[in-house]
Amino acid sequence: MSETRKTAVFAAATLLLSIVSVRPVSAAGPSFAPLNPAFLLERVLPSRERPELSGSAFSAGERRHPGKRPSPLNLDHLRARGEAARRLAARTFREDADFPDRFDLREQGKLSPVRDQNPYGTCWTFAALAAMESSLLPGEARDFSEWHLAYWAYNDTPDGFPAFTAFDGPGVFDQGGDDWKAVAVLARGTGPVNEADLPYGGSFPSEKPRLPRLKLLTGAFYMPYSAEECNSETGYPHLVSQEVKHALMTWGAVSIGMMANFDEDTWNKDTGAFYYSGARGANHAVNIVGWDNHFPKERFATRPAGDGAWIVRNSWGTGFGEDGYFYMSYEDTSLDSGIVYLASPAGEYGIIHQYDPLGWIRSVSPHETPAAGSPAWMANVFTTEEHQVLKAVSFYVPDYGTEYEITVAVLSGATPAEKESVPLRGQRGVLEKPGYHTIVLGKPVYLPGGTRFSVEVKVTAPEYGYPLPVEEPVAGYSDRASAEPGQSFYSADGETWTDLTRDVPGGNFCLKAMGQGEESGGCSTGVPSLSAVLLLVPFGLVFLWGGRKK
């Protein structure tokens, strides 16, 4: 691309950023975090300027599509936080944590076999599901279907979930994606399913539309990679290496983005070593699976300043690198965020109340002038279709050390302000990691069929002014997002509530309520039986007999 073209594209992206960041707001708020600049730049690039991957790593005539594409979600505040973020992140491990010089998940029995995404741009699904499979090992070996995940991201499901951006035809598998897209699909309950039931490159998943999910994604922890702070003298800042190493040793493989420019300057085929030192960016998703502090700098095609490398798993088959793995210098400048995927048994939550099938798109504040550490409230209003036990609440948080307070109320009217009873009030906690979290309720709540109820969460992000996660329509990503009045509400004080759709057309809060019902194994018939009551009493079950809708 010429310098003139680059300047024009940058100017267009800057203009788009200014346009989409300005929203019609009321005098009392809310206010909106800007969209991701990388997404805006990607959106104005013509498709012809997204070249296929090429370089010395590929055989003659081999085609590889760049499958990782940025999300509108802007989390750059975490990259720029420096010491504050490092201090908050360090609360999850000792400041002087003694990590070994070398660690490799291959030696821990924590990795499923290497797979090949060829010929499609589906790396994002391979990296996401490899991370989930790793978190289950060594106790439970799984092979999840990437074909299923990629397809249902871009097609409406039989369950009524919309596609992100509707697309039909074989090219659907070259649309690309990102971790937040994978998180949204898996967290709403679309998969994962067995590879054997929907093998890669086989029949379209629409021919087997109702395969049962095998797990439910209940955690996705985000780790920022401050590539702009990386330099040839110091390598990555302390925060990054500590975060990744702790995640690898605690949960398993980490899904990560990189710039897959495998040419003579970046790739040493003989040693399986890669070092990119160009502009920040990512076009390919892989998994970090370990590290070697003493990997010699001499083994890279272009020599970095120091020794040390991440051990990385690719999705280009076992013929690539070292049986499908390679070594990436600690000083590589293209690493782009990381996600750990954690799953629960498929039947643990048979009912999921939700309005965010496309996931976290943007962050908002209920305040006209957002400020770090200011509390904010969000609420979703649901109506039960059957007798059920509410067991957990899930949502996203944008900061380290985010405080939350959960309230469940039965409503007498249409808004969270019209409470008939409050069976669960003010369950508090702190979420150390940014990302997607599921909070088990201290007291499960029994809700009869036809009950209108609200789940409210007070959120305080210590270093960020936009603490509330929103799904909304964004052209080129979440075009199919939709909402109705009476579903999501925000508040600046926890007392006065405003319908979110007044200020965000098509917007809902990313806030789920999960439990079990009589049809999904949670209850028997009608009101709970005596045996069910006796079983649940030790867990402090709260029973609600009022609030039923006729």
Coordinates of C-alpha atoms in Angstrom, one line a residue:
M1 CA 0.0 0.0 0.0
S2 CA 1.4 3.4 -0.9
E3 CA 2.1 6.1 1.7
T4 CA -0.6 8.3 0.2
R5 CA -3.1 5.4 0.5
K6 CA -2.0 4.7 4.1
T7 CA -2.6 8.3 5.0
A8 CA -6.0 8.3 3.4
V9 CA -7.0 5.2 5.2
F10 CA -5.8 6.5 8.5
A11 CA -7.7 9.7 8.0
A12 CA -10.8 7.8 7.1
A13 CA -10.5 5.6 10.2
T14 CA -9.9 8.7 12.4
L15 CA -13.1 10.3 10.9
L16 CA -15.1 7.2 11.6
L17 CA -13.8 7.0 15.1
S18 CA -14.9 10.6 15.8
I19 CA -18.3 9.9 14.2
V20 CA -19.1 6.6 16.0
S21 CA -17.9 8.0 19.3
V22 CA -20.5 10.8 19.3
R23 CA -23.9 9.5 20.5
P24 CA -27.1 11.4 21.3
V25 CA -27.2 11.4 25.1
S26 CA -29.5 12.8 27.7
A27 CA -28.4 15.5 30.1
A28 CA -27.7 12.8 32.7
G29 CA -25.9 10.4 30.5
P30 CA -25.0 7.8 29.4
S31 CA -21.5 8.1 27.8
F32 CA -19.8 5.7 25.5
A33 CA -16.3 4.3 25.3
P34 CA -14.8 4.8 21.8
L35 CA -14.7 1.8 19.4
N36 CA -11.4 0.0 18.7
P37 CA -9.3 2.0 16.2
A38 CA -8.0 -1.3 14.7
F39 CA -11.5 -2.3 13.9
L40 CA -12.3 1.0 12.3
L41 CA -9.2 0.9 10.2
E42 CA -10.0 -2.7 9.1
R43 CA -13.6 -1.7 8.2
V44 CA -12.5 1.0 5.7
L45 CA -9.9 -1.2 4.0
P46 CA -11.2 -2.7 0.7
S47 CA -11.3 -6.5 0.8
R48 CA -8.6 -6.6 -2.0
E49 CA -6.2 -5.0 0.5
R50 CA -6.5 -7.9 2.9
P51 CA -3.9 -10.2 1.2
E52 CA -3.6 -13.9 1.8
L53 CA -0.8 -15.0 4.0
S54 CA 2.5 -15.7 2.2
G55 CA 6.2 -16.2 2.9
S56 CA 8.9 -18.8 3.2
A57 CA 6.8 -21.0 5.5
F58 CA 4.4 -21.9 2.7
S59 CA 4.8 -24.3 -0.1
A60 CA 4.4 -23.2 -3.7
G61 CA 0.7 -22.6 -4.5
E62 CA -0.4 -22.9 -0.8
R63 CA -3.2 -20.5 0.2
R64 CA -3.7 -19.3 3.8
H65 CA -6.4 -16.7 4.6
P66 CA -5.8 -14.2 7.3
G67 CA -8.5 -15.3 9.8
K68 CA -8.1 -13.0 12.8
R69 CA -10.0 -9.7 12.5
P70 CA -10.4 -7.1 15.2
S71 CA -13.5 -6.6 17.3
P72 CA -15.1 -3.2 17.9
L73 CA -14.5 -3.6 21.6
N74 CA -11.9 -1.2 22.8
L75 CA -9.7 -2.3 25.7
D76 CA -6.7 -0.1 25.0
H77 CA -7.0 1.4 28.4
L78 CA -5.6 -1.8 29.8
R79 CA -2.5 -1.6 27.5
A80 CA -1.7 1.9 28.6
R81 CA -2.1 1.5 32.3
G82 CA 1.5 0.5 33.0
E83 CA 2.2 0.3 36.7
A84 CA -1.4 0.5 37.8
A85 CA -2.4 -2.5 35.7
R86 CA 0.6 -4.4 36.8
R87 CA -0.1 -3.7 40.5
L88 CA -3.8 -4.8 40.1
A89 CA -2.9 -7.9 38.1
A90 CA -0.3 -9.0 40.6
R91 CA -3.0 -9.5 43.2
T92 CA -3.6 -12.9 41.6
F93 CA -0.1 -14.1 42.2
R94 CA 2.9 -13.3 44.3
E95 CA 4.9 -10.2 43.2
D96 CA 8.1 -12.3 43.3
A97 CA 6.5 -15.4 41.8
D98 CA 9.2 -18.0 41.1
F99 CA 8.3 -19.2 37.6
P100 CA 10.6 -22.0 36.1
D101 CA 13.0 -21.0 33.3
R102 CA 11.1 -23.4 31.0
F103 CA 7.5 -24.7 31.0
D104 CA 5.8 -26.6 28.2
L105 CA 2.2 -27.8 28.3
R106 CA 3.1 -30.6 25.9
E107 CA 5.0 -32.1 28.8
Q108 CA 2.0 -31.7 31.2
G109 CA -0.5 -33.6 29.1
K110 CA -2.5 -30.4 28.7
L111 CA -2.8 -30.2 24.9
S112 CA -5.0 -31.9 22.4
P113 CA -3.5 -32.9 19.0
V114 CA -2.4 -30.3 16.5
R115 CA -4.9 -29.7 13.8
D116 CA -5.0 -28.0 10.3
Q117 CA -7.4 -25.2 9.4
N118 CA -6.5 -25.4 5.7
P119 CA -7.9 -24.0 3.4
Y120 CA -10.1 -21.6 5.4
G121 CA -9.5 -18.5 7.5
T122 CA -10.8 -20.1 10.7
C123 CA -7.7 -19.8 12.9
W124 CA -9.8 -17.9 15.5
T125 CA -12.0 -20.9 16.0
F126 CA -9.0 -23.3 16.3
A127 CA -7.2 -21.1 18.8
A128 CA -10.4 -20.7 20.9
L129 CA -11.3 -24.3 21.1
A130 CA -7.7 -25.5 21.6
A131 CA -7.6 -23.2 24.6
M132 CA -10.9 -24.7 25.9
E133 CA -9.7 -28.2 25.3
S134 CA -6.5 -27.5 27.1
S135 CA -8.3 -26.2 30.2
L136 CA -10.1 -29.5 30.5
L137 CA -6.9 -31.7 30.2
P138 CA -5.4 -33.9 31.5
G139 CA -8.6 -35.2 33.1
E140 CA -10.9 -34.8 30.1
A141 CA -9.9 -35.2 26.5
R142 CA -12.1 -33.4 23.9
D143 CA -12.1 -32.7 20.2
F144 CA -14.5 -29.8 19.6
S145 CA -15.8 -28.9 16.1
E146 CA -14.3 -25.6 14.7
W147 CA -16.6 -26.1 11.7
H148 CA -19.6 -25.7 14.0
L149 CA -18.3 -22.6 15.7
A150 CA -17.3 -20.8 12.5
Y151 CA -20.6 -21.5 10.8
W152 CA -23.0 -20.4 13.5
A153 CA -21.2 -17.1 14.0
Y154 CA -22.4 -16.1 10.5
N155 CA -25.8 -17.9 10.3
D156 CA -29.0 -17.6 12.3
T157 CA -29.4 -20.6 14.6
P158 CA -32.5 -22.8 15.0
D159 CA -32.7 -21.5 18.6
G160 CA -33.3 -18.0 17.3
F161 CA -29.8 -16.6 17.8
P162 CA -28.8 -14.1 15.1
A163 CA -25.7 -14.2 13.0
F164 CA -23.2 -11.4 13.7
T165 CA -23.3 -10.3 10.0
A166 CA -25.5 -12.5 7.9
F167 CA -23.6 -14.5 5.3
D168 CA -24.6 -17.5 3.2
G169 CA -22.4 -19.7 1.0
P170 CA -19.1 -21.5 1.2
G171 CA -17.2 -18.2 1.8
V172 CA -18.7 -18.0 5.3
F173 CA -15.6 -19.9 6.6
D174 CA -13.3 -17.1 5.3
Q175 CA -15.1 -14.3 7.0
G176 CA -12.6 -14.3 9.9
G177 CA -13.3 -13.6 13.6
D178 CA -11.8 -12.9 17.0
D179 CA -11.8 -14.2 20.5
W180 CA -14.7 -12.0 21.6
K181 CA -16.8 -13.4 18.8
A182 CA -15.9 -17.0 19.9
V183 CA -16.7 -16.1 23.5
A184 CA -20.1 -14.7 22.6
V185 CA -21.1 -17.8 20.6
L186 CA -19.9 -20.3 23.2
A187 CA -21.2 -18.3 26.2
R188 CA -24.8 -18.2 24.8
G189 CA -24.8 -22.0 24.6
T190 CA -24.1 -22.6 20.8
G191 CA -21.7 -25.4 21.2
P192 CA -19.2 -26.7 21.5
V193 CA -20.0 -30.0 19.8
N194 CA -18.0 -33.1 18.9
E195 CA -15.7 -32.9 15.9
A196 CA -16.9 -36.4 15.0
D197 CA -20.4 -35.1 14.6
L198 CA -19.4 -32.2 12.4
P199 CA -16.0 -32.8 11.0
Y200 CA -14.0 -29.9 9.5
G201 CA -14.7 -29.4 5.8
G202 CA -17.7 -31.7 5.9
S203 CA -21.4 -31.0 5.5
F204 CA -22.7 -27.6 6.7
P205 CA -23.8 -27.6 10.4
S206 CA -27.3 -26.6 9.2
E207 CA -27.8 -30.2 8.2
K208 CA -27.4 -31.2 11.9
P209 CA -28.9 -28.0 13.5
R210 CA -29.6 -29.3 17.0
L211 CA -26.6 -31.1 18.2
P212 CA -26.4 -30.8 22.0
R213 CA -23.6 -28.7 23.5
L214 CA -21.0 -30.7 25.4
K215 CA -19.8 -27.8 27.6
L216 CA -20.8 -24.2 28.5
L217 CA -18.3 -21.4 28.4
T218 CA -18.5 -19.8 31.9
G219 CA -15.1 -17.9 32.0
A220 CA -12.9 -16.0 29.5
F221 CA -10.1 -14.1 31.1
Y222 CA -8.4 -11.4 29.1
M223 CA -4.7 -10.5 29.3
P224 CA -3.6 -7.3 27.5
Y225 CA -0.3 -7.3 25.6
S226 CA 1.3 -3.9 25.6
A227 CA 3.2 -4.3 22.4
E228 CA 3.8 -0.6 22.0
E229 CA 5.8 -0.7 25.3
C230 CA 8.1 -3.5 24.0
N231 CA 11.6 -2.5 23.0
S232 CA 14.8 -4.2 22.2
E233 CA 16.4 -3.5 25.5
T234 CA 13.8 -4.7 28.0
G235 CA 11.5 -6.9 26.0
Y236 CA 7.9 -7.2 27.4
P237 CA 6.9 -5.4 30.5
H238 CA 6.7 -7.4 33.7
L239 CA 2.9 -7.5 33.6
V240 CA 2.7 -9.4 30.4
S241 CA 5.1 -12.2 31.1
Q242 CA 3.8 -12.7 34.6
E243 CA 0.2 -12.8 33.4
V244 CA 0.8 -15.3 30.6
K245 CA 3.0 -17.6 32.7
H246 CA 0.5 -17.6 35.6
A247 CA -2.4 -18.4 33.2
L248 CA -0.4 -21.2 31.5
M249 CA 0.4 -22.9 34.8
T250 CA -3.1 -22.4 36.3
W251 CA -5.5 -23.0 33.4
G252 CA -3.8 -24.1 30.2
A253 CA -3.2 -22.7 26.7
V254 CA -3.9 -19.1 25.9
S255 CA -5.5 -17.9 22.6
I256 CA -3.4 -15.1 21.2
G257 CA -3.1 -13.0 18.1
M258 CA 0.0 -12.5 16.0
M259 CA 1.2 -11.1 12.7
A260 CA 1.8 -14.2 10.5
N261 CA 4.4 -12.7 8.1
F262 CA 6.6 -15.7 7.7
D263 CA 9.3 -14.5 5.4
E264 CA 13.1 -14.7 5.3
D265 CA 13.5 -11.9 7.8
T266 CA 11.1 -13.3 10.4
W267 CA 11.1 -17.1 10.1
N268 CA 14.0 -19.6 10.5
K269 CA 12.5 -22.8 9.2
D270 CA 15.5 -24.9 10.4
T271 CA 15.0 -23.9 14.0
G272 CA 11.2 -23.2 14.0
A273 CA 11.9 -19.7 15.4
F274 CA 9.9 -16.6 14.6
Y275 CA 10.6 -12.9 15.4
Y276 CA 8.6 -10.0 14.0
S277 CA 9.6 -6.5 14.9
G278 CA 7.3 -4.4 12.6
A279 CA 4.2 -2.4 13.3
R280 CA 1.7 -3.6 15.9
G281 CA -1.1 -5.7 14.5
A282 CA -2.4 -9.2 14.2
N283 CA -3.9 -11.3 11.3
H284 CA -3.6 -14.8 12.7
A285 CA -4.7 -16.6 15.9
V286 CA -2.6 -19.2 17.7
N287 CA -2.0 -20.5 21.2
I288 CA 0.8 -19.8 23.6
V289 CA 1.5 -23.1 25.4
G290 CA 4.8 -22.5 27.2
W291 CA 8.0 -20.6 27.4
D292 CA 11.8 -21.0 27.4
N293 CA 13.8 -18.2 29.0
H294 CA 17.1 -19.5 27.5
F295 CA 16.0 -20.1 23.9
P296 CA 19.1 -18.7 22.0
K297 CA 18.6 -15.4 20.1
E298 CA 21.0 -16.8 17.5
R299 CA 18.3 -19.2 16.3
F300 CA 16.1 -16.4 14.9
A301 CA 16.3 -15.2 11.3
T302 CA 16.8 -11.7 12.6
R303 CA 18.5 -11.6 15.9
P304 CA 16.6 -10.0 18.8
A305 CA 18.5 -8.3 21.6
G306 CA 18.1 -11.1 24.1
D307 CA 17.4 -14.8 24.6
G308 CA 14.0 -16.2 25.4
A309 CA 10.8 -17.3 23.6
W310 CA 7.2 -18.3 23.9
I311 CA 6.3 -21.8 22.8
V312 CA 3.4 -21.4 20.3
R313 CA 1.0 -23.9 18.8
N314 CA -0.2 -23.2 15.3
S315 CA -3.2 -24.6 13.4
W316 CA -1.4 -25.5 10.1
G317 CA -0.9 -29.2 10.8
T318 CA 2.1 -31.2 12.1
G319 CA 4.2 -30.4 9.1
F320 CA 4.7 -26.9 10.2
G321 CA 7.6 -25.9 12.5
E322 CA 8.3 -28.4 15.2
D323 CA 5.4 -30.9 14.7
G324 CA 3.0 -27.9 14.5
Y325 CA 4.7 -25.7 17.2
F326 CA 7.2 -22.9 17.0
Y327 CA 9.2 -20.5 19.1
M328 CA 8.3 -16.8 19.2
S329 CA 10.8 -14.2 20.6
Y330 CA 9.8 -12.5 23.8
E331 CA 10.5 -9.3 21.9
D332 CA 8.0 -9.9 19.1
T333 CA 5.9 -6.8 18.6
S334 CA 2.8 -8.3 17.1
L335 CA 1.3 -10.3 20.0
D336 CA -2.2 -9.0 20.4
S337 CA -4.2 -9.8 23.6
G338 CA -4.9 -13.2 25.1
I339 CA -7.9 -15.2 26.3
V340 CA -8.2 -18.1 28.6
Y341 CA -11.3 -20.2 28.0
L342 CA -12.9 -22.0 30.9
A343 CA -15.9 -24.4 30.6
S344 CA -18.5 -26.0 32.9
P345 CA -20.5 -29.2 32.4
A346 CA -23.2 -28.8 29.7
G347 CA -26.1 -29.6 32.0
E348 CA -25.0 -27.4 34.9
Y349 CA -27.2 -24.5 33.6
G350 CA -30.1 -25.8 31.6
I351 CA -31.7 -22.4 31.4
I352 CA -29.9 -19.2 30.3
H353 CA -31.8 -15.9 30.4
Q354 CA -30.0 -13.5 28.0
Y355 CA -30.3 -10.7 25.5
D356 CA -26.7 -10.6 24.3
P357 CA -26.1 -13.5 21.8
L358 CA -23.5 -11.4 20.0
G359 CA -21.6 -10.5 23.2
W360 CA -19.6 -7.6 24.4
I361 CA -19.3 -4.9 21.7
R362 CA -18.8 -1.7 23.7
S363 CA -18.5 -0.3 27.2
V364 CA -20.7 2.5 28.6
S365 CA -21.1 4.6 31.7
P366 CA -24.5 5.9 33.1
H367 CA -22.7 9.2 33.9
E368 CA -22.5 12.1 31.5
T369 CA -18.9 12.6 32.7
P370 CA -17.4 9.2 33.3
A371 CA -14.8 8.8 36.0
A372 CA -12.7 5.9 37.1
G373 CA -14.0 4.2 40.3
S374 CA -17.5 5.6 39.9
P375 CA -20.1 3.0 40.6
A376 CA -22.6 2.1 37.8
W377 CA -25.7 -0.1 37.7
M378 CA -27.1 -2.3 35.0
A379 CA -30.2 -4.5 35.1
N380 CA -31.9 -7.0 32.8
V381 CA -35.6 -7.9 33.2
F382 CA -36.7 -11.4 32.4
T383 CA -39.8 -13.6 32.7
T384 CA -39.7 -17.2 33.6
E385 CA -41.5 -19.7 31.3
E386 CA -41.3 -22.6 33.8
H387 CA -40.6 -23.2 37.5
Q388 CA -36.8 -22.9 38.0
V389 CA -34.0 -22.4 40.3
L390 CA -31.7 -19.4 39.5
K391 CA -28.1 -20.4 40.3
A392 CA -25.7 -18.0 38.7
V393 CA -25.2 -14.7 37.0
S394 CA -22.6 -13.9 34.3
F395 CA -21.3 -10.7 32.8
Y396 CA -18.1 -9.0 31.5
V397 CA -15.9 -6.6 33.3
P398 CA -13.3 -4.2 31.7
D399 CA -10.8 -3.8 34.5
Y400 CA -8.6 -5.6 37.0
G401 CA -10.0 -5.7 40.5
T402 CA -13.5 -4.8 39.5
E403 CA -16.0 -4.8 42.3
Y404 CA -19.6 -6.1 41.8
E405 CA -22.8 -6.3 43.8
I406 CA -25.6 -8.6 42.6
T407 CA -29.3 -8.2 43.5
V408 CA -32.2 -10.4 42.3
A409 CA -35.7 -9.0 42.6
V410 CA -39.2 -10.1 41.8
L411 CA -41.0 -7.2 40.0
S412 CA -44.5 -5.9 40.3
G413 CA -44.1 -3.7 37.3
A414 CA -42.1 -3.3 34.1
T415 CA -38.9 -1.7 35.5
P416 CA -36.3 -2.6 38.1
A417 CA -37.6 0.2 40.3
E418 CA -40.9 -1.7 40.8
K419 CA -39.9 -4.4 43.2
E420 CA -42.3 -6.8 44.9
S421 CA -39.7 -8.7 46.8
V422 CA -35.9 -9.0 46.9
P423 CA -34.8 -12.6 47.6
L424 CA -31.1 -11.8 47.0
R425 CA -29.7 -8.4 47.9
G426 CA -26.1 -7.2 47.5
Q427 CA -24.0 -10.3 47.0
R428 CA -20.6 -8.7 46.7
G429 CA -17.2 -9.7 45.3
V430 CA -14.1 -8.7 43.4
L431 CA -13.1 -10.0 40.0
E432 CA -9.4 -9.8 39.6
K433 CA -9.2 -10.3 35.8
P434 CA -10.9 -8.4 33.0
G435 CA -13.1 -10.6 30.8
Y436 CA -16.2 -12.8 31.1
H437 CA -17.1 -14.2 34.6
T438 CA -19.9 -16.4 36.0
I439 CA -20.8 -15.8 39.6
V440 CA -22.5 -18.6 41.5
L441 CA -25.2 -17.2 43.7
G442 CA -24.7 -17.6 47.4
K443 CA -28.4 -18.4 47.8
P444 CA -30.1 -20.1 44.8
V445 CA -33.5 -18.5 44.1
Y446 CA -36.6 -20.5 43.3
L447 CA -38.8 -18.7 40.7
P448 CA -42.2 -20.0 39.7
G449 CA -43.3 -20.0 36.1
G450 CA -44.5 -16.7 34.8
T451 CA -42.4 -14.6 37.3
R452 CA -41.1 -11.3 36.1
F453 CA -37.7 -10.7 37.8
S454 CA -34.7 -8.5 37.5
V455 CA -31.0 -9.1 37.9
E456 CA -29.1 -6.0 38.9
V457 CA -25.4 -5.6 39.1
K458 CA -23.5 -2.6 40.6
V459 CA -20.1 -2.5 38.9
T460 CA -17.1 -0.4 40.0
A461 CA -14.0 -0.5 37.8
P462 CA -11.2 1.0 39.8
E463 CA -9.2 2.5 36.9
Y464 CA -11.8 2.9 34.1
G465 CA -14.8 5.1 33.6
Y466 CA -16.9 2.9 31.4
P467 CA -17.7 -0.2 33.4
L468 CA -20.9 -1.6 31.8
P469 CA -20.8 -4.1 28.9
V470 CA -23.2 -3.6 26.0
E471 CA -24.2 -5.5 22.9
E472 CA -25.2 -3.1 20.1
P473 CA -25.4 -3.1 16.3
V474 CA -22.1 -2.1 14.7
A475 CA -21.9 -2.1 11.0
G476 CA -19.6 -4.8 9.7
Y477 CA -19.5 -6.8 12.9
S478 CA -22.7 -7.1 14.9
D479 CA -25.2 -5.8 12.3
R480 CA -27.9 -8.2 13.5
A481 CA -27.9 -7.2 17.2
S482 CA -31.4 -6.1 18.4
A483 CA -33.3 -5.1 21.5
E484 CA -36.7 -4.3 22.7
P485 CA -37.8 -1.7 25.3
G486 CA -38.2 -3.1 28.8
Q487 CA -35.2 -5.5 28.6
S488 CA -32.1 -3.6 29.8
F489 CA -31.9 -0.6 32.1
Y490 CA -29.1 1.5 33.5
S491 CA -28.8 3.7 36.6
A492 CA -26.3 6.1 38.1
D493 CA -27.5 5.6 41.7
G494 CA -29.3 2.3 41.8
E495 CA -32.6 3.9 42.4
T496 CA -33.6 5.7 39.2
W497 CA -33.6 3.4 36.1
T498 CA -33.5 4.3 32.4
D499 CA -34.3 2.0 29.5
L500 CA -31.1 1.4 27.6
T501 CA -32.8 1.4 24.2
R502 CA -33.7 5.1 24.7
D503 CA -30.0 5.9 24.2
V504 CA -28.7 2.8 22.5
P505 CA -31.1 1.6 19.8
G506 CA -30.8 -2.2 19.5
G507 CA -28.6 -2.3 22.6
N508 CA -28.7 -4.7 25.6
F509 CA -26.5 -5.3 28.6
C510 CA -24.4 -8.4 28.5
L511 CA -25.9 -9.9 31.7
K512 CA -27.1 -13.4 31.9
A513 CA -29.1 -15.2 34.6
M514 CA -28.6 -19.0 34.6
G515 CA -30.3 -21.9 36.4
Q516 CA -32.2 -25.1 36.1
G517 CA -35.9 -25.8 35.4
E518 CA -38.3 -28.7 35.6
E519 CA -37.6 -29.5 32.0
S520 CA -33.9 -29.2 32.3
G521 CA -33.4 -31.2 35.5
G522 CA -33.6 -28.4 38.1
C523 CA -37.1 -29.1 39.4
S524 CA -39.9 -31.7 39.1
T525 CA -43.4 -30.5 38.6
G526 CA -45.3 -27.4 39.7
V527 CA -44.0 -26.2 43.0
P528 CA -40.9 -28.0 44.3
S529 CA -41.5 -31.4 45.8
L530 CA -40.8 -32.1 49.5
S531 CA -37.7 -34.1 48.5
A532 CA -36.4 -31.2 46.4
V533 CA -37.0 -28.8 49.3
L534 CA -35.1 -31.0 51.7
L535 CA -32.3 -31.4 49.2
L536 CA -31.9 -27.7 48.6
V537 CA -32.4 -26.4 52.1
P538 CA -28.7 -26.9 53.1
F539 CA -27.7 -24.5 50.3
G540 CA -29.9 -21.7 51.6
L541 CA -32.5 -21.8 48.7
V542 CA -34.8 -18.8 48.7
F543 CA -38.4 -19.6 47.7
L544 CA -40.6 -17.1 46.0
W545 CA -44.3 -17.7 45.9
G546 CA -45.4 -14.3 44.7
G547 CA -44.7 -12.2 41.6
R548 CA -46.4 -14.6 39.2
K549 CA -47.9 -13.2 36.0
K550 CA -51.4 -14.4 35.1

